[in-house]
Coordinates of C-alpha atoms and ligand atoms in Angstrom, one line a residue:
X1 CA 105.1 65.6 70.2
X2 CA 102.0 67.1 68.4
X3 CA 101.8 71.2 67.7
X4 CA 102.5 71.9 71.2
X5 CA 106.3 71.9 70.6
X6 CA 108.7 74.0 69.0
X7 CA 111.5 72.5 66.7
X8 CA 115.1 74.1 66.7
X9 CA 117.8 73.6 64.9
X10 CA 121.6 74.1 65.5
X11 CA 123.6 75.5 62.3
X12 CA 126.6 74.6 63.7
X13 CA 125.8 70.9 63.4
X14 CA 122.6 70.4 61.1
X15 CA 120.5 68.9 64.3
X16 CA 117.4 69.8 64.7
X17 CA 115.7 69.3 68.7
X18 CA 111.7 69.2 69.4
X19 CA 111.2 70.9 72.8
X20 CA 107.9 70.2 74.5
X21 CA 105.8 73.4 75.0
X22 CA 103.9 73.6 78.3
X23 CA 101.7 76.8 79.2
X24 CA 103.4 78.1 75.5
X25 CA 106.9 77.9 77.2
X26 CA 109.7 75.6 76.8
X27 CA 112.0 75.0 80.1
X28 CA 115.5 76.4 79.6
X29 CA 116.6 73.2 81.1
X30 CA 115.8 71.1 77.6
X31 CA 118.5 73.8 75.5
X32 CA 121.0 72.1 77.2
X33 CA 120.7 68.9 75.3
X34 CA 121.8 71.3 72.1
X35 CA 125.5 71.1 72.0
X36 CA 128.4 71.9 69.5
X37 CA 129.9 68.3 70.3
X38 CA 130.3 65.9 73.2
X39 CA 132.1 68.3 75.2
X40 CA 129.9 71.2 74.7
X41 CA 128.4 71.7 78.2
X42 CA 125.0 72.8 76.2
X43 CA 122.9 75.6 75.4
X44 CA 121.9 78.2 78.3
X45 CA 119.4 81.9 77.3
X46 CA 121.6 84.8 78.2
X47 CA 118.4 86.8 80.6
X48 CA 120.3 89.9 82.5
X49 CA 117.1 91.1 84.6
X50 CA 115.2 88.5 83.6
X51 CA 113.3 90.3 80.6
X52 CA 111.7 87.0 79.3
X53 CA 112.4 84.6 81.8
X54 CA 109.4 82.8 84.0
X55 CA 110.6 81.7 87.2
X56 CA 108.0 80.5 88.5
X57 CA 104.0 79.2 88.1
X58 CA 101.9 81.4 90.0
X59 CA 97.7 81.5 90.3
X60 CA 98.3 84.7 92.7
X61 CA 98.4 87.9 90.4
X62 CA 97.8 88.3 86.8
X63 CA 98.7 91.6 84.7
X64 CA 98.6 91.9 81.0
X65 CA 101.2 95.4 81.2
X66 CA 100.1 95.9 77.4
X67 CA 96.3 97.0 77.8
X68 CA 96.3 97.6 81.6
X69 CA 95.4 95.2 83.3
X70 CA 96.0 94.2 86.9
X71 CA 93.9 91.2 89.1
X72 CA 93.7 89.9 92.3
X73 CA 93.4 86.3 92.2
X74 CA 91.1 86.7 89.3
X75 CA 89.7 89.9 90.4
X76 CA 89.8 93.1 89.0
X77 CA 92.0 95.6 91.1
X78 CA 89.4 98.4 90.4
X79 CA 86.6 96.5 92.0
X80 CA 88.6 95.5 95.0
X81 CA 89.6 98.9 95.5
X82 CA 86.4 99.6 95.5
X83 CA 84.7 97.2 97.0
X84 CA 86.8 95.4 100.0
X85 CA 89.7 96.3 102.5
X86 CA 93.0 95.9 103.0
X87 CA 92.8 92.9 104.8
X88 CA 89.8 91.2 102.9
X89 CA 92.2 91.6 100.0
X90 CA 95.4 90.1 102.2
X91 CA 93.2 87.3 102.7
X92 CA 92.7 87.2 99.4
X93 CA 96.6 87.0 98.2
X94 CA 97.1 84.7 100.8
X95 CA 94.2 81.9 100.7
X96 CA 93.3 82.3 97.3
X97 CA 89.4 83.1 97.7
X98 CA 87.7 86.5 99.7
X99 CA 87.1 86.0 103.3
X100 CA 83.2 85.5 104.3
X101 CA 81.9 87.5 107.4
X102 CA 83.5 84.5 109.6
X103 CA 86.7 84.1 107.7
X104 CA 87.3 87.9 107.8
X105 CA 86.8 88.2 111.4
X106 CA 88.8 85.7 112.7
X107 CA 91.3 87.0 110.1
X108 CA 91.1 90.1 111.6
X109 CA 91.4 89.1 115.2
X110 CA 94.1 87.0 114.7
X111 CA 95.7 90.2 113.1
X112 CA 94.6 92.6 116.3
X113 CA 96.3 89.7 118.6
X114 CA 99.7 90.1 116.8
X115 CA 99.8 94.0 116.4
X116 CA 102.3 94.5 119.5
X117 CA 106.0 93.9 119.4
X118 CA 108.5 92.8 121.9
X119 CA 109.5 95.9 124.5
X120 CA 112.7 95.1 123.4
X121 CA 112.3 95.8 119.8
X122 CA 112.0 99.5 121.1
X123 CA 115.3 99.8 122.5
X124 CA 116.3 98.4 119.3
X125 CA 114.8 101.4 117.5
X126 CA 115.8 103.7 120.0
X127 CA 119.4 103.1 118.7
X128 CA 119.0 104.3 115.4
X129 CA 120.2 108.2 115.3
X130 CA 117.8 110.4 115.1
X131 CA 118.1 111.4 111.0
X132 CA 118.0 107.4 110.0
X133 CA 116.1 107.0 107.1
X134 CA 112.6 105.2 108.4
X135 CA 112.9 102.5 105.3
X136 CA 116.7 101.2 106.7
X137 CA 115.0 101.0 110.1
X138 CA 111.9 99.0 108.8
X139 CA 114.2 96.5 106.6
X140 CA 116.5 96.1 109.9
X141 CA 113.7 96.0 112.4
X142 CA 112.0 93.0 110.6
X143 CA 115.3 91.3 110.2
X144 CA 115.4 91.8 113.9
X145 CA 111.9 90.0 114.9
X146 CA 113.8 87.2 113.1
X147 CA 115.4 86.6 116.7
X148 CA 112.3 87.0 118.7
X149 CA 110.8 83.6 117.0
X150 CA 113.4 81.2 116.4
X151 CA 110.2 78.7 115.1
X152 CA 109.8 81.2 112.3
X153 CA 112.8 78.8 110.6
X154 CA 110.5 76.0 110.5
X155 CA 109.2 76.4 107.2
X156 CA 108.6 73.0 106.1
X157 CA 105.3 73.1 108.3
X158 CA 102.2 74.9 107.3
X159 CA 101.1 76.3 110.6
X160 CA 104.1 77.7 111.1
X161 CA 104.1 79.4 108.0
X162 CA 100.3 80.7 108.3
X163 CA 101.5 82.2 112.0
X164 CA 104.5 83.9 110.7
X165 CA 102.4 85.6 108.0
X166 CA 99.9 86.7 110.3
X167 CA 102.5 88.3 112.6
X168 CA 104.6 90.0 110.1
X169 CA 101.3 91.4 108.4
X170 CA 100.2 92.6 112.1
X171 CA 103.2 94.3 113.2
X172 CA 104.7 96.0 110.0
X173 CA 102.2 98.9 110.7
X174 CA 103.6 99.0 114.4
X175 CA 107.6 99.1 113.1
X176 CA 106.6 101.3 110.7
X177 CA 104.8 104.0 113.0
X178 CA 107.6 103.4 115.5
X179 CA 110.2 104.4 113.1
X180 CA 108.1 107.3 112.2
X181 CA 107.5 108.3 116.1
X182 CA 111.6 107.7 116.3
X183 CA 112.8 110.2 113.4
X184 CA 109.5 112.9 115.1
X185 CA 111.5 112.8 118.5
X186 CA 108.2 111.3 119.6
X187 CA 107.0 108.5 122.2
X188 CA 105.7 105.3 120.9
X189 CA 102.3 104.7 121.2
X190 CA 100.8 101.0 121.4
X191 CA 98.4 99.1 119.0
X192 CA 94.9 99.8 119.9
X193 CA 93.4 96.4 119.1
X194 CA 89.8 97.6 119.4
X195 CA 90.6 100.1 115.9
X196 CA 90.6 98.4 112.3
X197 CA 94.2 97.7 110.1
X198 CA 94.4 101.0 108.8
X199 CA 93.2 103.4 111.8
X200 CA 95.3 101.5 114.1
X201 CA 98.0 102.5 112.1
X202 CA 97.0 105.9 112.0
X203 CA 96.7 106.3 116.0
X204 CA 100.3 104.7 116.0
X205 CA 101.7 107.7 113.9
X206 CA 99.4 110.3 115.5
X207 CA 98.2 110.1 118.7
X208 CA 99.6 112.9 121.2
X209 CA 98.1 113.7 124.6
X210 CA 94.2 112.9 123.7
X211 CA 92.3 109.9 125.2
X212 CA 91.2 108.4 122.0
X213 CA 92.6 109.1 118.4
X214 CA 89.7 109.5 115.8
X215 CA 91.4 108.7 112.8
X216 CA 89.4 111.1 110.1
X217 CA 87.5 108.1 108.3
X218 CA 87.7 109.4 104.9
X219 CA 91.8 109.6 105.3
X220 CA 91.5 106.1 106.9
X221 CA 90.0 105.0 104.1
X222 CA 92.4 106.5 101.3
X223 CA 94.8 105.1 103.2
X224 CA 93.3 101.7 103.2
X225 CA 92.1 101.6 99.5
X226 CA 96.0 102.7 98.6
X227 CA 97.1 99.5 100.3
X228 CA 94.8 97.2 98.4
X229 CA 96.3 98.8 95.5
X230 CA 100.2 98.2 96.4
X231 CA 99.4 94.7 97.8
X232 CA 101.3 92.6 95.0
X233 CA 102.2 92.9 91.8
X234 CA 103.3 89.0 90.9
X235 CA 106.8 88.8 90.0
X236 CA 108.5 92.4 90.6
X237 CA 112.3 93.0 91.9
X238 CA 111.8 92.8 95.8
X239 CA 108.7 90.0 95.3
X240 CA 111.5 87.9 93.4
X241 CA 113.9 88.8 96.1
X242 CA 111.7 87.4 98.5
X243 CA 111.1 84.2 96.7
X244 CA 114.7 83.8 95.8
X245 CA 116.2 84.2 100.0
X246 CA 112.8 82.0 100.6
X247 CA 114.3 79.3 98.3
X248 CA 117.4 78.9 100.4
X249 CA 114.6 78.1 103.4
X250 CA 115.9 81.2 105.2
X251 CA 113.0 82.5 107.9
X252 CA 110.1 84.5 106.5
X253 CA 111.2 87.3 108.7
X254 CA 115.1 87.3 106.9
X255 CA 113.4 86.9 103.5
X256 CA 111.7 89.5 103.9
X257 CA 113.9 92.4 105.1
X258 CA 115.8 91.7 101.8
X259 CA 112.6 91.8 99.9
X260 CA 111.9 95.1 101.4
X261 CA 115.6 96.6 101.2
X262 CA 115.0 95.4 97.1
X263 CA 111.7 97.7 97.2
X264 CA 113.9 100.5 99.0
X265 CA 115.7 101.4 95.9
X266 CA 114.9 104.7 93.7
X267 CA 114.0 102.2 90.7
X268 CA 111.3 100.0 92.3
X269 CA 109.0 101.1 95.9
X270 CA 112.0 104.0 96.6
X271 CA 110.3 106.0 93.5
X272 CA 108.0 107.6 95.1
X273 CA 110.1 109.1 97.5
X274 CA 112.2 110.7 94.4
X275 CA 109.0 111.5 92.9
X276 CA 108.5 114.3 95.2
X277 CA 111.6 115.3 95.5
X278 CA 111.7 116.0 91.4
X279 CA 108.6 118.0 91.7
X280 CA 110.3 119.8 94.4
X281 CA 113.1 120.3 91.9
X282 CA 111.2 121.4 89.2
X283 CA 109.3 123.9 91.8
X284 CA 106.7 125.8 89.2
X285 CA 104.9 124.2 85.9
X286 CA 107.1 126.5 83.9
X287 CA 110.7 124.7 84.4
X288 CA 108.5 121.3 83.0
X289 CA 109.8 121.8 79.4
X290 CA 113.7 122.5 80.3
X291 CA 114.0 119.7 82.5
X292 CA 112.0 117.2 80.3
X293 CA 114.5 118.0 77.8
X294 CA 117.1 117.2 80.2
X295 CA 115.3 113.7 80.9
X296 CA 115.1 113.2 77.0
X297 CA 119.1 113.8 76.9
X298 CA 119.4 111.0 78.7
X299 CA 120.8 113.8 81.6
X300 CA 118.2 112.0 84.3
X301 CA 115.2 110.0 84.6
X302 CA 111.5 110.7 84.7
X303 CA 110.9 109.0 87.8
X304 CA 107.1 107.5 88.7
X305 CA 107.3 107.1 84.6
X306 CA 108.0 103.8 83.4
X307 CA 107.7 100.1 83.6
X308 CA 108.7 96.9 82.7
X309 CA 105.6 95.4 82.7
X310 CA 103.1 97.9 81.6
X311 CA 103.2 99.2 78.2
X312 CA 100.6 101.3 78.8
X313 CA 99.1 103.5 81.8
X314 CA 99.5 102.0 85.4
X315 CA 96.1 100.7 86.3
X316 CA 96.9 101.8 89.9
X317 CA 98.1 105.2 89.2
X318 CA 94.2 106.2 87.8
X319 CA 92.6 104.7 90.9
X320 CA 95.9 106.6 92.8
X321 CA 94.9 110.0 91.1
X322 CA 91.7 109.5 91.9
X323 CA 91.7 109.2 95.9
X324 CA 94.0 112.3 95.7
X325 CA 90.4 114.4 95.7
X326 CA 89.0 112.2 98.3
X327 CA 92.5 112.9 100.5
X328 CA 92.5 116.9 99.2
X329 CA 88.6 117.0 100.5
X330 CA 89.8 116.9 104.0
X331 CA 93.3 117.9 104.2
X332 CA 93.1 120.8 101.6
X333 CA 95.1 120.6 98.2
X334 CA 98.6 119.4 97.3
X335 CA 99.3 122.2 95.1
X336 CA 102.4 119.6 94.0
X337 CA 99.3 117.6 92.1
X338 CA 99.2 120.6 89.4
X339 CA 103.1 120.2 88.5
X340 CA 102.7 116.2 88.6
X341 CA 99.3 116.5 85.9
X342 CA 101.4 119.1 83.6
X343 CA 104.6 117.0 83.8
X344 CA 102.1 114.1 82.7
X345 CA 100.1 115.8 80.0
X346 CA 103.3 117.5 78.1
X347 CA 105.4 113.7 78.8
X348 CA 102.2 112.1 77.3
X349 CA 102.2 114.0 74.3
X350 CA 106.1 113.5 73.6
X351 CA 107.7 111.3 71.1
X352 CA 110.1 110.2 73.3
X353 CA 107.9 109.2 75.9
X354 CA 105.1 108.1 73.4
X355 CA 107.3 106.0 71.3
X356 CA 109.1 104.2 74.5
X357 CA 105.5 103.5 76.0
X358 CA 106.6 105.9 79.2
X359 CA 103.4 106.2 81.4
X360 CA 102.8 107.2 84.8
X361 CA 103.4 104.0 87.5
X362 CA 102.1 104.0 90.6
X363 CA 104.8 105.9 92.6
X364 CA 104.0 109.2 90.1
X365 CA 100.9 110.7 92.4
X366 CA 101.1 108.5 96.1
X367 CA 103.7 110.8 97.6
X368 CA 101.2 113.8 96.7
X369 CA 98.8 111.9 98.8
X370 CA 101.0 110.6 101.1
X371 CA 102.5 114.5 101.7
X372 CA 99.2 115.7 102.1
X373 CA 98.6 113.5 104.6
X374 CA 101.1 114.9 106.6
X375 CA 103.9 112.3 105.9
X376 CA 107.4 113.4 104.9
X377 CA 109.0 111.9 101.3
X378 CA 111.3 109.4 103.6
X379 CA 107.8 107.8 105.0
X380 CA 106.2 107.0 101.5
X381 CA 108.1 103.3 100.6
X382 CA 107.5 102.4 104.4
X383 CA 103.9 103.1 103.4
X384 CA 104.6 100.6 99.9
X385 CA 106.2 97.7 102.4
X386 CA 103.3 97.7 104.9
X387 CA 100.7 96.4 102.1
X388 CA 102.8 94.5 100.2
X389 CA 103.8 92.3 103.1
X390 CA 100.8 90.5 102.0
X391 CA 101.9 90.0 98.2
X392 CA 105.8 88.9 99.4
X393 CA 104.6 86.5 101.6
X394 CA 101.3 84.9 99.8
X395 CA 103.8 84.2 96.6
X396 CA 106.5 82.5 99.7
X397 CA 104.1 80.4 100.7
X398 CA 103.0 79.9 96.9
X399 CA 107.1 78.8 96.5
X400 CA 107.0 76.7 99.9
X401 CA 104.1 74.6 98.7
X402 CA 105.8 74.5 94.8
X403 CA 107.1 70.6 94.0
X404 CA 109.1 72.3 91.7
X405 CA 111.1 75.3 94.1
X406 CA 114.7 74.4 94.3
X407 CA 117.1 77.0 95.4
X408 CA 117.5 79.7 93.1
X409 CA 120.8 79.6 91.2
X410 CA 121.0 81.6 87.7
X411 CA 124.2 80.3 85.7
X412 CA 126.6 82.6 84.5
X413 CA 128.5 83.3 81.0
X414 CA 131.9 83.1 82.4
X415 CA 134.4 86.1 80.2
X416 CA 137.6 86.2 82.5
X417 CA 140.8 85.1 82.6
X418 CA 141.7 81.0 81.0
X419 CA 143.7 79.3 83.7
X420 CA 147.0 81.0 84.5
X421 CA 149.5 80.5 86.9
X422 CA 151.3 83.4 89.5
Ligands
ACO516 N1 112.5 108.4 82.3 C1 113.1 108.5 81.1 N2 113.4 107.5 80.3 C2 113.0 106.3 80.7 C3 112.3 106.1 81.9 C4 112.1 107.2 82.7 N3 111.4 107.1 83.9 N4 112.1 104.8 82.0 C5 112.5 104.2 80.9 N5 113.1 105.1 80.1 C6 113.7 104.8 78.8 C7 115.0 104.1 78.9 O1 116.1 105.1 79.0 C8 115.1 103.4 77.7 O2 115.4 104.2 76.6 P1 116.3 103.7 75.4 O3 115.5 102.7 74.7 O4 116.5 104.9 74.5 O5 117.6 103.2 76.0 C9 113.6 102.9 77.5 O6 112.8 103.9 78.1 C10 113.3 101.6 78.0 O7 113.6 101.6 79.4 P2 114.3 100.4 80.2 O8 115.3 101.1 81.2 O9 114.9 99.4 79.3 O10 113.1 99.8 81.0 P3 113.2 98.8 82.2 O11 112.0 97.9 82.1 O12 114.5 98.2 82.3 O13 113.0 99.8 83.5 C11 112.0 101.1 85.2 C12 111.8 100.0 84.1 C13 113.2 100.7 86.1 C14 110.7 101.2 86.0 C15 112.3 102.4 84.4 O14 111.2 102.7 83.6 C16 112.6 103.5 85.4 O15 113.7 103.7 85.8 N6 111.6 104.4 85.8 C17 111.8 105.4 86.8 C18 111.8 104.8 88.2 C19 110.4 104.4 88.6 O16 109.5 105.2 88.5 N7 110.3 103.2 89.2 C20 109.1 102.7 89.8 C21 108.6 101.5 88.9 S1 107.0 101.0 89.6 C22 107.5 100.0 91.0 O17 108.6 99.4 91.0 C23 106.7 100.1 92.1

């Protein structure tokens, strides 16, 4: 088998097993073939959360978590933030290459031409109650649109897959600004197909009794260049949620309600709406030490600290931090960005957050943003599902193309109860 194989052997019998390395992996499948004896049903790795487990191939998003580094495709997130929108960058997750001037406009038609939903879908949202947390609605109204398009369950063919993308990509902004408009008391306001993504949006949440929103352009642009930045991030919890209900060929529209109820929890997208709601806590820069200290008893949790990928500082929270004076230009400043900078510099210089490699993630400074915008702490994961609609479903269709996707099924250790009778 050459050098690109790894040789194993069992103490318990003396064998020893070459495994065939491919990428520098082996496949879990080939432990199995290491047994005890002939009834031994073979060796399995024990991976609770998947800490060193690859479940896939992918050629969408590359980050190397222990210097920083996050792509697109191949390209680096700073220079797409930079340098493209929202949607060239959608385009990008989902075809593989940037869009030229042709590409992106008939991208971004198709987009404008799938922005409304049905006129039922707002009776639906009228019968949430008034206090219903915006990210529930958004995870139930997409499950919903799953019964508008009974085609969507045709995902063996391509062009059904494409159209289903392009929809759910058009009309999160619109069931996102409806559940906003819903918890506000407010009237829903159509798409205005003649706007871009991102100021379409922004006349969805906004617009009261004048003619023609003008979304501010610099705040249309924050918001836009914050999308590019959440728009995947390869194999995360709601991202592998998405490719695990897509693996039992359920509709892209029911895959991915439960890859955005996975991104609603406090430990993945649902950070940043603690974020806020610690600095609200912690109120003034001088209660940081005593509740640090609480953090380092194990008492509670830094949250927008942390990752499981990066081992070093968020490439998305700088570029994050950064907008914030862009967003502060127009809307005055977040005074909540002082507490969030001291909380960072005193965590920064602290053993225990020094020694676990604890660094600001990209939830740590959007809700500041978001807040100043004018949004409310419940809004800011609605605003993390919107972009990453793109990521979910460019790694689906990744999966639905994928000779080797089989339906997800991990294997247990099995610790109960032998056989026994009542
Ligand atoms: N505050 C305090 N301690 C922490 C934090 C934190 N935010 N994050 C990790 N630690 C500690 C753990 O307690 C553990 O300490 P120990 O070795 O003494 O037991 C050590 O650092 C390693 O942490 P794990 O929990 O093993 O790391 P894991 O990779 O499983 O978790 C996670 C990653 C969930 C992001 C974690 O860092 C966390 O809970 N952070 C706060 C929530 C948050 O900001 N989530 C958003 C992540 S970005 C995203 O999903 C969009």
């Amino acid at each position: 088998m050459g050098n690109d194989s790894l040789t194993i052997t069992d103490n318990r019998t003396g064998k020893t097993y070459e495994l065939p390395l491919k990428h520098g992996n082996i496949r879990a499948m080939d432990l199995r073939q290491i047994k005890s004896d002939e009834k031994d049903f073979g060796v399995m790795s024990y991976d609770p959360a998947f800490l060193n487990t690859a479940a896939c191939e992918s050629r969408i998003t590359y980050i190397d978590g222990d210097v920083g580094i996050l792509r697109y495709r191949g390209y680096p997130i700073e220079q797409l933030a930079e340098k493209s929108t929202y949607l060239e960058s959608a385009y990008l997750l989902l075809y593989g290459e940037l869009p030229n001037p042709q590409q992106l406009s008939t991208f971004t038609a198709r987009i404008a031409k799938h922005t409304f939903i049905h006129e039922n879908m707002k009776k639906f949202m009228e019968g949430f109650r008034y206090d219903a947390h915006p990210m529930s609605m958004l995870v139930s109204s997409i499950a919903a649109l799953s019964t508008f398009y009974p085609d969507a369950g045709n995902v063996a063919d391509p062009e059904v897959r494409e159209l289903m993308a392009i929809r759910l990509i058009a009309k999160m902004p619109t069931l996102a600004a409806y559940a906003y408009r819903h918890t506000n008391g407010l009237p829903f306001v159509y798409p205005d197909n003649e706007l871009d993504y991102t100021a379409n949006f922004m006349n969805m949440l906004w617009k009261m009794a004048e003619p023609k929103y003008q979304a501010n352009p610099v705040l249309a642009r924050a918001l836009d260049i914050l999308f590019i930045l959440h728009a995947d991030h390869e194999q995360n919890c709601s991202t592998s949620t998405m490719r695990v209900i897509g693996s039992a060929q359920a509709d892209p529209f029911l895959s991915m309600a439960g890859a955005a109820a996975s991104l609603s929890g406090p430990l993945h997208g649902g950070a940043n709406e603690e974020v806020l709601r610690m600095i609200d806590e912690i109120g003034t820069t001088d209660h940081i030490p005593s509740f640090i200290e609480s953090v380092k008893k194990g008492e509670r949790k830094l949250m927008g600290f942390g990752h499981r990928i990066y081992k070093n500082y968020d490439p998305r929270a700088y570029m994050v931090k950064q907008t914030a004076d862009s967003v502060f230009g127009v809307t005055g400043r977040n005074s909540k960005v002082d507490i969030a900078r001291e909380i960072e510099k005193i965590a920064l210089n602290d053993e225990y957050f020094v020694k676990r490699k604890l660094y600001p993630n990209v939830d740590f400074y959007s809700g500041i943003i978001y807040e100043a915008m004018g949004f409310r702490p419940e809004m800011f994961t609605v605003l993390f599902a919107i972009p990453r609609t793109a990521g979910w479903l460019s790694h689906w269709e990744e999966q639905c193309k994928d000779r080797d996707t089989k339906i997800s099924r991990p294997r247990q250790v099995y610790l109960g109860p032998d056989q026994r009778d009542i």
